[in-house]
Amino acid sequence: MNITLRKFTISLTVMLGLLLSSTGMTQTNEIKKLAGYVDFGDLTSSYGEPNVEINLGPSMLQFASAIIGDDDPEALAVMKGLKAIRVQIYNIDGNADAAIGQINKSRKQLETENWEQIVKVKKDGAETHVFMKMIDGKIEGMTVLVAGDKDQAVFINIIGNIDPKDLGKITESFDVDIDIDP
Amino acid sequence: MKDINKDLKKMNQQTFDDAIEELLAGDMDMQQAERLKQASASDQAMASTIIDAWALRKGLDELEIESVSATLEARLLAIPDQSQSQTRNNRFAWLNPANWQTGQSWAIGSALAMSLIIAIGINSQPNRAEILQAREDIRIALAYLGKSLNQADQLTRDELNQQMHKILAGQAPLRQPYRDIDNPVKIENIDL
């Protein structure tokens, strides 16, 4: 086989490898390596499967961002900074113990990883915690942990460069209704 | 093209197997490659099989050729020539390194594999329904996020208001010690 043909086949092999490796599993593992990733643990043994579970990686976020278009460059810029969105919502049916236990476990982990806690509210057995991961003055991730509110445990992890004050820019673009009552 | 479409309709498992064998043997011509490409356009499993066959063919080509030891050569030469070995040789002709120089068939096979790889790559992009679902997921995620932050913000404001009223009414000192976790509401810090 001549050299040109060999180079051609090697190039094809590389392309094949690249395509086969770009699976969802690979993407999930890549997300776990990001600084803004938070391990929520697994509460299925306590509450069953989450009634809301969202895992959006970078490629899906960019496809979904196409709705914004060029009309709102600020919102588009915010979306481009995002690498992943993860949400888990459990029905806790009045028993927040396991959820609060998981939140405490996550909090300890976040503290050892130098996350900054910007909100900590406890009232009537319900807890809300908001953490941010900053690296060199840049936000790399945000997580919101809520337990005991309306019989729900809420775990949210936004990975990427997201500033809470910029949230309004994208909530408007996606026509978000904050007053949801699932 | 009419012939190709006609062939396509006729393509059954046997003809598909034959085509794969030809691809492996490096005997594939342009028309056969086009037939396979057309047939696999609507069948991702078939496309994957073709790519696997092509990868196997490529892997075989990259096998190093080692010289046979003298003793093994002597033993091989001692094996009597059998009539059926000729048929088998034809069937496995592609195993013969001398036949691996069939550059044209290689190029055809590679081009076919390439077009299928690209097609599969394109198919792996999310469809419209998946994108709409992703948008809905983003809306739900942002709604929960906004709701959680708003609630925390409201609790904090309520607590600050209560404390301010108490201070103004003289019911609480201007300077208060840091409250511990036993209090109904504990605010350590907020920066929204």
mmCIF file of C-alpha atoms in Angstrom:
data_model
loop_
_atom_site.group_PDB
_atom_site.id
_atom_site.type_symbol
_atom_site.label_atom_id
_atom_site.label_comp_id
_atom_site.label_asym_id
_atom_site.label_seq_id
_atom_site.Cartn_x
_atom_site.Cartn_y
_atom_site.Cartn_z
ATOM 1 C CA MET A 1 0.000 0.000 0.000
ATOM 2 C CA ASN A 2 1.440 3.365 -0.963
ATOM 3 C CA ILE A 3 2.109 6.090 1.590
ATOM 4 C CA THR A 4 -0.673 8.396 0.415
ATOM 5 C CA LEU A 5 -3.248 5.653 0.748
ATOM 6 C CA ARG A 6 -1.925 4.726 4.186
ATOM 7 C CA LYS A 7 -2.178 8.347 5.335
ATOM 8 C CA PHE A 8 -5.726 8.455 4.000
ATOM 9 C CA THR A 9 -6.758 5.353 5.906
ATOM 10 C CA ILE A 10 -5.042 6.561 9.089
ATOM 11 C CA SER A 11 -6.961 9.835 8.836
ATOM 12 C CA LEU A 12 -10.187 7.915 8.407
ATOM 13 C CA THR A 13 -9.377 5.763 11.418
ATOM 14 C CA VAL A 14 -8.783 8.846 13.520
ATOM 15 C CA MET A 15 -12.100 10.319 12.396
ATOM 16 C CA LEU A 16 -13.875 7.056 13.166
ATOM 17 C CA GLY A 17 -12.336 7.029 16.637
ATOM 18 C CA LEU A 18 -13.338 10.614 17.267
ATOM 19 C CA LEU A 19 -16.918 10.019 16.216
ATOM 20 C CA LEU A 20 -17.298 6.826 18.189
ATOM 21 C CA SER A 21 -15.812 8.445 21.285
ATOM 22 C CA SER A 22 -18.224 11.368 21.191
ATOM 23 C CA THR A 23 -20.968 9.472 22.946
ATOM 24 C CA GLY A 24 -23.242 10.711 25.699
ATOM 25 C CA MET A 25 -21.333 8.671 28.255
ATOM 26 C CA THR A 26 -18.097 10.397 27.386
ATOM 27 C CA GLN A 27 -19.781 13.764 27.688
ATOM 28 C CA THR A 28 -21.180 12.915 31.119
ATOM 29 C CA ASN A 29 -17.737 11.905 32.328
ATOM 30 C CA GLU A 30 -16.280 15.108 30.941
ATOM 31 C CA ILE A 31 -18.876 17.161 32.831
ATOM 32 C CA LYS A 32 -17.920 15.417 36.085
ATOM 33 C CA LYS A 33 -14.354 16.633 35.653
ATOM 34 C CA LEU A 34 -15.370 20.301 35.467
ATOM 35 C CA ALA A 35 -14.638 22.530 38.455
ATOM 36 C CA GLY A 36 -18.269 23.602 38.708
ATOM 37 C CA TYR A 37 -19.642 20.045 38.975
ATOM 38 C CA VAL A 38 -21.373 19.015 42.211
ATOM 39 C CA ASP A 39 -22.088 15.441 43.263
ATOM 40 C CA PHE A 40 -25.678 15.267 44.525
ATOM 41 C CA GLY A 41 -25.326 11.697 45.720
ATOM 42 C CA ASP A 42 -28.219 9.312 45.243
ATOM 43 C CA LEU A 43 -31.468 9.702 47.151
ATOM 44 C CA THR A 44 -33.451 7.118 45.218
ATOM 45 C CA SER A 45 -33.272 4.646 48.100
ATOM 46 C CA SER A 46 -35.026 7.202 50.318
ATOM 47 C CA TYR A 47 -37.428 8.915 47.932
ATOM 48 C CA GLY A 48 -37.505 6.811 44.759
ATOM 49 C CA GLU A 49 -36.649 8.212 41.361
ATOM 50 C CA PRO A 50 -36.551 12.009 41.134
ATOM 51 C CA ASN A 51 -39.765 13.430 39.716
ATOM 52 C CA VAL A 52 -37.716 15.946 37.759
ATOM 53 C CA GLU A 53 -34.269 15.109 36.441
ATOM 54 C CA ILE A 54 -32.483 17.305 33.926
ATOM 55 C CA ASN A 55 -29.005 16.756 32.533
ATOM 56 C CA LEU A 56 -28.054 19.065 29.703
ATOM 57 C CA GLY A 57 -24.509 19.053 28.363
ATOM 58 C CA PRO A 58 -22.742 21.757 26.368
ATOM 59 C CA SER A 59 -23.815 20.601 22.904
ATOM 60 C CA MET A 60 -27.502 20.356 23.787
ATOM 61 C CA LEU A 61 -27.342 23.742 25.520
ATOM 62 C CA GLN A 62 -25.926 25.324 22.388
ATOM 63 C CA PHE A 63 -28.573 23.717 20.171
ATOM 64 C CA ALA A 64 -31.271 24.896 22.560
ATOM 65 C CA SER A 65 -29.761 28.388 22.626
ATOM 66 C CA ALA A 66 -30.525 28.789 18.960
ATOM 67 C CA ILE A 67 -33.976 30.006 20.039
ATOM 68 C CA ILE A 68 -32.385 33.210 21.304
ATOM 69 C CA GLY A 69 -30.798 34.027 17.968
ATOM 70 C CA ASP A 70 -29.055 37.322 17.410
ATOM 71 C CA ASP A 71 -31.921 39.396 18.788
ATOM 72 C CA ASP A 72 -30.602 39.261 22.322
ATOM 73 C CA PRO A 73 -26.792 39.165 22.256
ATOM 74 C CA GLU A 74 -26.541 39.523 26.056
ATOM 75 C CA ALA A 75 -28.673 36.423 26.696
ATOM 76 C CA LEU A 76 -26.797 34.542 24.000
ATOM 77 C CA ALA A 77 -23.491 35.434 25.663
ATOM 78 C CA VAL A 78 -24.789 34.109 29.003
ATOM 79 C CA MET A 79 -25.888 30.856 27.381
ATOM 80 C CA LYS A 80 -22.532 30.463 25.637
ATOM 81 C CA GLY A 81 -20.839 30.600 29.026
ATOM 82 C CA LEU A 82 -22.815 27.588 30.272
ATOM 83 C CA LYS A 83 -21.336 24.105 30.072
ATOM 84 C CA ALA A 84 -24.062 22.061 31.723
ATOM 85 C CA ILE A 85 -27.327 22.312 33.649
ATOM 86 C CA ARG A 86 -28.285 19.588 36.090
ATOM 87 C CA VAL A 87 -31.462 19.419 38.162
ATOM 88 C CA GLN A 88 -32.828 16.763 40.478
ATOM 89 C CA ILE A 89 -36.133 17.256 42.296
ATOM 90 C CA TYR A 90 -37.414 14.637 44.744
ATOM 91 C CA ASN A 91 -40.786 14.369 46.408
ATOM 92 C CA ILE A 92 -39.830 13.976 50.064
ATOM 93 C CA ASP A 93 -43.372 13.575 51.376
ATOM 94 C CA GLY A 94 -42.783 15.451 54.612
ATOM 95 C CA ASN A 95 -39.580 13.626 55.503
ATOM 96 C CA ALA A 96 -36.604 15.888 54.783
ATOM 97 C CA ASP A 97 -34.084 13.916 56.865
ATOM 98 C CA ALA A 98 -32.366 12.086 54.005
ATOM 99 C CA ALA A 99 -32.356 15.214 51.831
ATOM 100 C CA ILE A 100 -30.871 17.355 54.620
ATOM 101 C CA GLY A 101 -28.330 14.594 55.279
ATOM 102 C CA GLN A 102 -27.312 14.675 51.615
ATOM 103 C CA ILE A 103 -27.198 18.464 51.639
ATOM 104 C CA ASN A 104 -24.860 18.386 54.650
ATOM 105 C CA LYS A 105 -22.674 15.834 52.878
ATOM 106 C CA SER A 106 -22.571 17.979 49.725
ATOM 107 C CA ARG A 107 -21.871 21.116 51.774
ATOM 108 C CA LYS A 108 -18.851 19.522 53.438
ATOM 109 C CA GLN A 109 -17.552 18.417 50.065
ATOM 110 C CA LEU A 110 -18.083 21.882 48.591
ATOM 111 C CA GLU A 111 -16.301 23.534 51.499
ATOM 112 C CA THR A 112 -13.262 21.295 51.030
ATOM 113 C CA GLU A 113 -13.275 22.222 47.339
ATOM 114 C CA ASN A 114 -13.256 25.951 48.227
ATOM 115 C CA TRP A 115 -16.757 26.766 47.080
ATOM 116 C CA GLU A 116 -18.140 30.000 48.524
ATOM 117 C CA GLN A 117 -21.450 29.846 50.323
ATOM 118 C CA ILE A 118 -23.405 32.949 49.400
ATOM 119 C CA VAL A 119 -26.787 32.015 50.906
ATOM 120 C CA LYS A 120 -27.674 29.918 53.908
ATOM 121 C CA VAL A 121 -31.231 30.068 55.180
ATOM 122 C CA LYS A 122 -32.858 27.741 57.664
ATOM 123 C CA LYS A 123 -36.466 28.110 58.730
ATOM 124 C CA ASP A 124 -39.113 25.725 60.032
ATOM 125 C CA GLY A 125 -37.091 22.633 59.133
ATOM 126 C CA ALA A 126 -36.475 23.841 55.597
ATOM 127 C CA GLU A 127 -33.022 24.716 54.350
ATOM 128 C CA THR A 128 -31.726 26.658 51.360
ATOM 129 C CA HIS A 129 -28.055 26.806 50.469
ATOM 130 C CA VAL A 130 -26.447 28.538 47.526
ATOM 131 C CA PHE A 131 -22.792 27.982 46.695
ATOM 132 C CA MET A 132 -20.531 29.370 44.016
ATOM 133 C CA LYS A 133 -17.253 28.157 42.657
ATOM 134 C CA MET A 134 -14.850 30.943 41.762
ATOM 135 C CA ILE A 135 -11.513 30.451 40.073
ATOM 136 C CA ASP A 136 -9.324 33.494 39.414
ATOM 137 C CA GLY A 137 -12.308 35.785 39.947
ATOM 138 C CA LYS A 138 -14.398 33.939 37.389
ATOM 139 C CA ILE A 139 -17.527 31.944 38.277
ATOM 140 C CA GLU A 140 -17.149 28.313 37.238
ATOM 141 C CA GLY A 141 -20.315 26.943 38.767
ATOM 142 C CA MET A 142 -23.267 27.515 41.036
ATOM 143 C CA THR A 143 -25.345 25.113 43.037
ATOM 144 C CA VAL A 144 -28.615 25.495 44.902
ATOM 145 C CA LEU A 145 -29.584 22.931 47.521
ATOM 146 C CA VAL A 146 -33.075 23.111 49.009
ATOM 147 C CA ALA A 147 -34.773 20.649 51.345
ATOM 148 C CA GLY A 148 -38.085 20.670 53.124
ATOM 149 C CA ASP A 149 -39.779 23.323 51.031
ATOM 150 C CA LYS A 150 -43.249 22.199 49.902
ATOM 151 C CA ASP A 151 -42.354 18.549 50.353
ATOM 152 C CA GLN A 152 -39.566 18.788 47.836
ATOM 153 C CA ALA A 153 -35.822 18.486 47.802
ATOM 154 C CA VAL A 154 -34.261 20.546 45.031
ATOM 155 C CA PHE A 155 -30.696 20.096 43.764
ATOM 156 C CA ILE A 156 -29.548 22.426 41.007
ATOM 157 C CA ASN A 157 -26.083 22.657 39.508
ATOM 158 C CA ILE A 158 -25.230 25.197 36.827
ATOM 159 C CA ILE A 159 -21.772 24.529 35.418
ATOM 160 C CA GLY A 160 -19.923 27.271 33.574
ATOM 161 C CA ASN A 161 -19.595 30.995 33.799
ATOM 162 C CA ILE A 162 -22.904 32.116 35.288
ATOM 163 C CA ASP A 163 -23.492 35.193 37.379
ATOM 164 C CA PRO A 164 -26.818 35.225 39.293
ATOM 165 C CA LYS A 165 -27.416 38.782 38.201
ATOM 166 C CA ASP A 166 -27.336 37.587 34.569
ATOM 167 C CA LEU A 167 -30.045 34.982 35.143
ATOM 168 C CA GLY A 168 -32.742 37.510 34.291
ATOM 169 C CA LYS A 169 -31.285 37.868 30.814
ATOM 170 C CA ILE A 170 -31.897 34.235 29.929
ATOM 171 C CA THR A 171 -35.100 33.675 31.915
ATOM 172 C CA GLU A 172 -36.746 36.286 29.706
ATOM 173 C CA SER A 173 -35.411 34.707 26.517
ATOM 174 C CA PHE A 174 -36.759 31.298 27.532
ATOM 175 C CA ASP A 175 -40.046 32.776 28.760
ATOM 176 C CA VAL A 176 -39.573 31.272 32.213
ATOM 177 C CA ASP A 177 -42.385 31.283 34.733
ATOM 178 C CA ILE A 178 -40.770 31.555 38.164
ATOM 179 C CA ASP A 179 -44.062 30.819 39.924
ATOM 180 C CA ILE A 180 -44.127 27.185 38.928
ATOM 181 C CA ASP A 181 -45.906 24.859 41.274
ATOM 182 C CA PRO A 182 -45.078 21.336 40.146
ATOM 183 C CA MET B 1 -29.477 5.025 -10.826
ATOM 184 C CA LYS B 2 -32.541 3.019 -11.795
ATOM 185 C CA ASP B 3 -30.475 -0.148 -11.593
ATOM 186 C CA ILE B 4 -29.225 0.848 -8.167
ATOM 187 C CA ASN B 5 -32.733 1.442 -6.850
ATOM 188 C CA LYS B 6 -33.852 -1.821 -8.330
ATOM 189 C CA ASP B 7 -30.911 -3.595 -6.696
ATOM 190 C CA LEU B 8 -31.697 -1.869 -3.451
ATOM 191 C CA LYS B 9 -35.160 -3.295 -3.297
ATOM 192 C CA LYS B 10 -33.752 -6.677 -3.988
ATOM 193 C CA MET B 11 -31.004 -6.461 -1.418
ATOM 194 C CA ASN B 12 -31.526 -9.223 1.052
ATOM 195 C CA GLN B 13 -29.343 -10.661 3.771
ATOM 196 C CA GLN B 14 -27.376 -12.834 1.361
ATOM 197 C CA THR B 15 -26.508 -10.006 -1.026
ATOM 198 C CA PHE B 16 -25.605 -7.821 1.909
ATOM 199 C CA ASP B 17 -23.309 -10.531 3.300
ATOM 200 C CA ASP B 18 -21.717 -10.925 -0.125
ATOM 201 C CA ALA B 19 -21.145 -7.202 -0.357
ATOM 202 C CA ILE B 20 -19.511 -7.142 3.077
ATOM 203 C CA GLU B 21 -17.294 -10.042 2.058
ATOM 204 C CA GLU B 22 -16.256 -8.150 -1.051
ATOM 205 C CA LEU B 23 -15.476 -5.115 1.040
ATOM 206 C CA LEU B 24 -13.347 -7.297 3.320
ATOM 207 C CA ALA B 25 -11.622 -8.881 0.345
ATOM 208 C CA GLY B 26 -10.856 -5.491 -1.118
ATOM 209 C CA ASP B 27 -12.786 -6.369 -4.292
ATOM 210 C CA MET B 28 -15.477 -3.743 -4.033
ATOM 211 C CA ASP B 29 -16.182 -1.599 -7.081
ATOM 212 C CA MET B 30 -17.865 1.794 -7.296
ATOM 213 C CA GLN B 31 -21.305 0.424 -8.154
ATOM 214 C CA GLN B 32 -21.318 -1.994 -5.243
ATOM 215 C CA ALA B 33 -20.167 0.760 -2.913
ATOM 216 C CA GLU B 34 -22.986 2.994 -4.129
ATOM 217 C CA ARG B 35 -25.503 0.191 -3.604
ATOM 218 C CA LEU B 36 -24.330 -0.321 -0.048
ATOM 219 C CA LYS B 37 -24.380 3.404 0.645
ATOM 220 C CA GLN B 38 -27.948 3.732 -0.645
ATOM 221 C CA ALA B 39 -29.110 0.681 1.276
ATOM 222 C CA SER B 40 -27.571 1.823 4.531
ATOM 223 C CA ALA B 41 -28.907 5.381 4.273
ATOM 224 C CA SER B 42 -32.067 4.342 6.082
ATOM 225 C CA ASP B 43 -30.516 1.619 8.197
ATOM 226 C CA GLN B 44 -28.022 2.732 10.832
ATOM 227 C CA ALA B 45 -27.306 -0.859 11.920
ATOM 228 C CA MET B 46 -26.321 -1.731 8.380
ATOM 229 C CA ALA B 47 -24.126 1.358 8.175
ATOM 230 C CA SER B 48 -22.418 0.370 11.444
ATOM 231 C CA THR B 49 -21.768 -3.139 10.117
ATOM 232 C CA ILE B 50 -20.155 -1.725 6.984
ATOM 233 C CA ILE B 51 -17.955 0.568 9.058
ATOM 234 C CA ASP B 52 -16.956 -2.342 11.305
ATOM 235 C CA ALA B 53 -16.045 -4.425 8.254
ATOM 236 C CA TRP B 54 -13.998 -1.593 6.874
ATOM 237 C CA ALA B 55 -12.230 -1.128 10.227
ATOM 238 C CA LEU B 56 -11.464 -4.864 10.327
ATOM 239 C CA ARG B 57 -10.075 -4.699 6.806
ATOM 240 C CA LYS B 58 -7.886 -1.763 7.786
ATOM 241 C CA GLY B 59 -6.707 -3.524 10.935
ATOM 242 C CA LEU B 60 -5.686 -6.591 8.962
ATOM 243 C CA ASP B 61 -3.723 -4.437 6.594
ATOM 244 C CA GLU B 62 -1.761 -2.989 9.467
ATOM 245 C CA LEU B 63 -0.633 -6.374 10.742
ATOM 246 C CA GLU B 64 3.116 -6.705 10.640
ATOM 247 C CA ILE B 65 4.550 -9.457 8.464
ATOM 248 C CA GLU B 66 7.047 -11.618 10.280
ATOM 249 C CA SER B 67 9.380 -14.095 8.647
ATOM 250 C CA VAL B 68 8.570 -17.722 9.381
ATOM 251 C CA SER B 69 11.082 -19.729 11.359
ATOM 252 C CA ALA B 70 12.977 -22.424 9.462
ATOM 253 C CA THR B 71 11.389 -25.294 11.422
ATOM 254 C CA LEU B 72 7.864 -23.986 10.926
ATOM 255 C CA GLU B 73 8.526 -23.443 7.244
ATOM 256 C CA ALA B 74 9.713 -27.053 6.929
ATOM 257 C CA ARG B 75 6.578 -28.326 8.637
ATOM 258 C CA LEU B 76 4.330 -26.171 6.461
ATOM 259 C CA LEU B 77 6.014 -27.439 3.334
ATOM 260 C CA ALA B 78 5.400 -30.988 4.515
ATOM 261 C CA ILE B 79 1.633 -30.473 4.447
ATOM 262 C CA PRO B 80 0.247 -32.031 1.246
ATOM 263 C CA ASP B 81 -1.470 -29.756 -1.227
ATOM 264 C CA GLN B 82 -5.238 -30.334 -1.193
ATOM 265 C CA SER B 83 -7.682 -29.566 -3.952
ATOM 266 C CA GLN B 84 -10.120 -27.723 -1.708
ATOM 267 C CA SER B 85 -7.417 -25.393 -0.515
ATOM 268 C CA GLN B 86 -7.711 -23.568 -3.830
ATOM 269 C CA THR B 87 -11.352 -22.683 -3.117
ATOM 270 C CA ARG B 88 -10.504 -21.631 0.380
ATOM 271 C CA ASN B 89 -7.666 -19.543 -0.945
ATOM 272 C CA ASN B 90 -10.118 -17.664 -3.152
ATOM 273 C CA ARG B 91 -12.495 -17.157 -0.297
ATOM 274 C CA PHE B 92 -9.768 -15.813 1.974
ATOM 275 C CA ALA B 93 -7.759 -14.151 -0.731
ATOM 276 C CA TRP B 94 -7.870 -10.926 1.182
ATOM 277 C CA LEU B 95 -5.726 -12.545 3.889
ATOM 278 C CA ASN B 96 -2.872 -12.760 1.420
ATOM 279 C CA PRO B 97 -0.598 -9.736 1.875
ATOM 280 C CA ALA B 98 0.038 -9.708 -1.853
ATOM 281 C CA ASN B 99 -3.626 -8.826 -2.373
ATOM 282 C CA TRP B 100 -3.513 -5.974 0.048
ATOM 283 C CA GLN B 101 -2.061 -3.716 -2.566
ATOM 284 C CA THR B 102 -5.420 -3.297 -4.254
ATOM 285 C CA GLY B 103 -5.348 0.419 -3.848
ATOM 286 C CA GLN B 104 -8.441 1.189 -5.849
ATOM 287 C CA SER B 105 -10.731 -1.085 -3.891
ATOM 288 C CA TRP B 106 -9.206 0.256 -0.701
ATOM 289 C CA ALA B 107 -9.994 3.788 -1.732
ATOM 290 C CA ILE B 108 -13.555 2.814 -2.641
ATOM 291 C CA GLY B 109 -14.063 1.031 0.687
ATOM 292 C CA SER B 110 -12.578 3.938 2.579
ATOM 293 C CA ALA B 111 -14.724 6.455 0.736
ATOM 294 C CA LEU B 112 -17.833 4.406 1.517
ATOM 295 C CA ALA B 113 -16.887 4.107 5.178
ATOM 296 C CA MET B 114 -16.130 7.818 5.305
ATOM 297 C CA SER B 115 -19.520 8.799 3.888
ATOM 298 C CA LEU B 116 -21.280 6.462 6.333
ATOM 299 C CA ILE B 117 -19.299 7.780 9.287
ATOM 300 C CA ILE B 118 -20.295 11.307 8.346
ATOM 301 C CA ALA B 119 -23.918 10.231 7.872
ATOM 302 C CA ILE B 120 -23.980 8.605 11.312
ATOM 303 C CA GLY B 121 -22.336 11.678 12.764
ATOM 304 C CA ILE B 122 -25.044 13.859 11.285
ATOM 305 C CA ASN B 123 -27.763 11.508 12.508
ATOM 306 C CA SER B 124 -26.358 11.705 16.031
ATOM 307 C CA GLN B 125 -27.171 15.403 16.147
ATOM 308 C CA PRO B 126 -30.318 16.091 18.152
ATOM 309 C CA ASN B 127 -33.538 16.184 16.229
ATOM 310 C CA ARG B 128 -36.136 18.926 16.530
ATOM 311 C CA ALA B 129 -38.080 17.123 19.267
ATOM 312 C CA GLU B 130 -34.928 16.692 21.369
ATOM 313 C CA ILE B 131 -34.030 20.368 20.993
ATOM 314 C CA LEU B 132 -37.555 21.409 21.996
ATOM 315 C CA GLN B 133 -37.292 19.089 25.018
ATOM 316 C CA ALA B 134 -33.921 20.634 25.920
ATOM 317 C CA ARG B 135 -35.474 24.119 25.773
ATOM 318 C CA GLU B 136 -38.280 22.966 28.027
ATOM 319 C CA ASP B 137 -35.706 21.464 30.409
ATOM 320 C CA ILE B 138 -33.836 24.776 30.493
ATOM 321 C CA ARG B 139 -37.090 26.603 31.274
ATOM 322 C CA ILE B 140 -37.833 24.217 34.149
ATOM 323 C CA ALA B 141 -34.273 24.426 35.491
ATOM 324 C CA LEU B 142 -34.296 28.221 35.366
ATOM 325 C CA ALA B 143 -37.749 28.318 36.966
ATOM 326 C CA TYR B 144 -36.614 26.196 39.928
ATOM 327 C CA LEU B 145 -33.414 28.193 40.202
ATOM 328 C CA GLY B 146 -35.258 31.507 40.170
ATOM 329 C CA LYS B 147 -37.849 30.247 42.595
ATOM 330 C CA SER B 148 -35.267 28.960 45.065
ATOM 331 C CA LEU B 149 -33.248 32.173 44.934
ATOM 332 C CA ASN B 150 -36.379 34.312 45.265
ATOM 333 C CA GLN B 151 -37.528 32.374 48.322
ATOM 334 C CA ALA B 152 -34.139 32.697 49.980
ATOM 335 C CA ASP B 153 -34.098 36.386 49.109
ATOM 336 C CA GLN B 154 -37.623 36.909 50.491
ATOM 337 C CA LEU B 155 -36.843 35.091 53.750
ATOM 338 C CA THR B 156 -33.776 37.222 54.197
ATOM 339 C CA ARG B 157 -35.655 40.463 53.547
ATOM 340 C CA ASP B 158 -38.467 39.468 55.923
ATOM 341 C CA GLU B 159 -35.989 38.712 58.673
ATOM 342 C CA LEU B 160 -34.106 41.970 58.145
ATOM 343 C CA ASN B 161 -37.402 43.904 58.178
ATOM 344 C CA GLN B 162 -38.476 42.268 61.427
ATOM 345 C CA GLN B 163 -35.183 43.067 63.077
ATOM 346 C CA MET B 164 -35.292 46.643 61.818
ATOM 347 C CA HIS B 165 -38.817 47.129 63.204
ATOM 348 C CA LYS B 166 -37.732 45.738 66.562
ATOM 349 C CA ILE B 167 -34.753 48.064 66.680
ATOM 350 C CA LEU B 168 -36.869 51.102 65.731
ATOM 351 C CA ALA B 169 -39.477 50.154 68.347
ATOM 352 C CA GLY B 170 -36.771 49.855 70.954
ATOM 353 C CA GLN B 171 -37.485 46.158 71.374
ATOM 354 C CA ALA B 172 -34.048 45.118 70.270
ATOM 355 C CA PRO B 173 -30.588 46.641 70.658
ATOM 356 C CA LEU B 174 -28.955 48.277 67.677
ATOM 357 C CA ARG B 175 -26.054 45.899 67.981
ATOM 358 C CA GLN B 176 -27.011 42.271 68.267
ATOM 359 C CA PRO B 177 -24.794 39.295 68.873
ATOM 360 C CA TYR B 178 -24.436 36.806 66.048
ATOM 361 C CA ARG B 179 -27.379 34.424 66.261
ATOM 362 C CA ASP B 180 -26.885 30.722 66.430
ATOM 363 C CA ILE B 181 -28.525 27.934 64.492
ATOM 364 C CA ASP B 182 -31.235 27.387 67.128
ATOM 365 C CA ASN B 183 -32.978 30.571 66.079
ATOM 366 C CA PRO B 184 -35.881 30.188 63.652
ATOM 367 C CA VAL B 185 -33.986 31.904 60.852
ATOM 368 C CA LYS B 186 -30.266 32.091 60.480
ATOM 369 C CA ILE B 187 -28.691 34.326 57.889
ATOM 370 C CA GLU B 188 -24.973 34.117 57.616
ATOM 371 C CA ASN B 189 -24.470 35.985 54.433
ATOM 372 C CA ILE B 190 -26.359 36.967 51.333
ATOM 373 C CA ASP B 191 -25.092 38.503 48.181
ATOM 374 C CA LEU B 192 -27.731 38.416 45.462
#
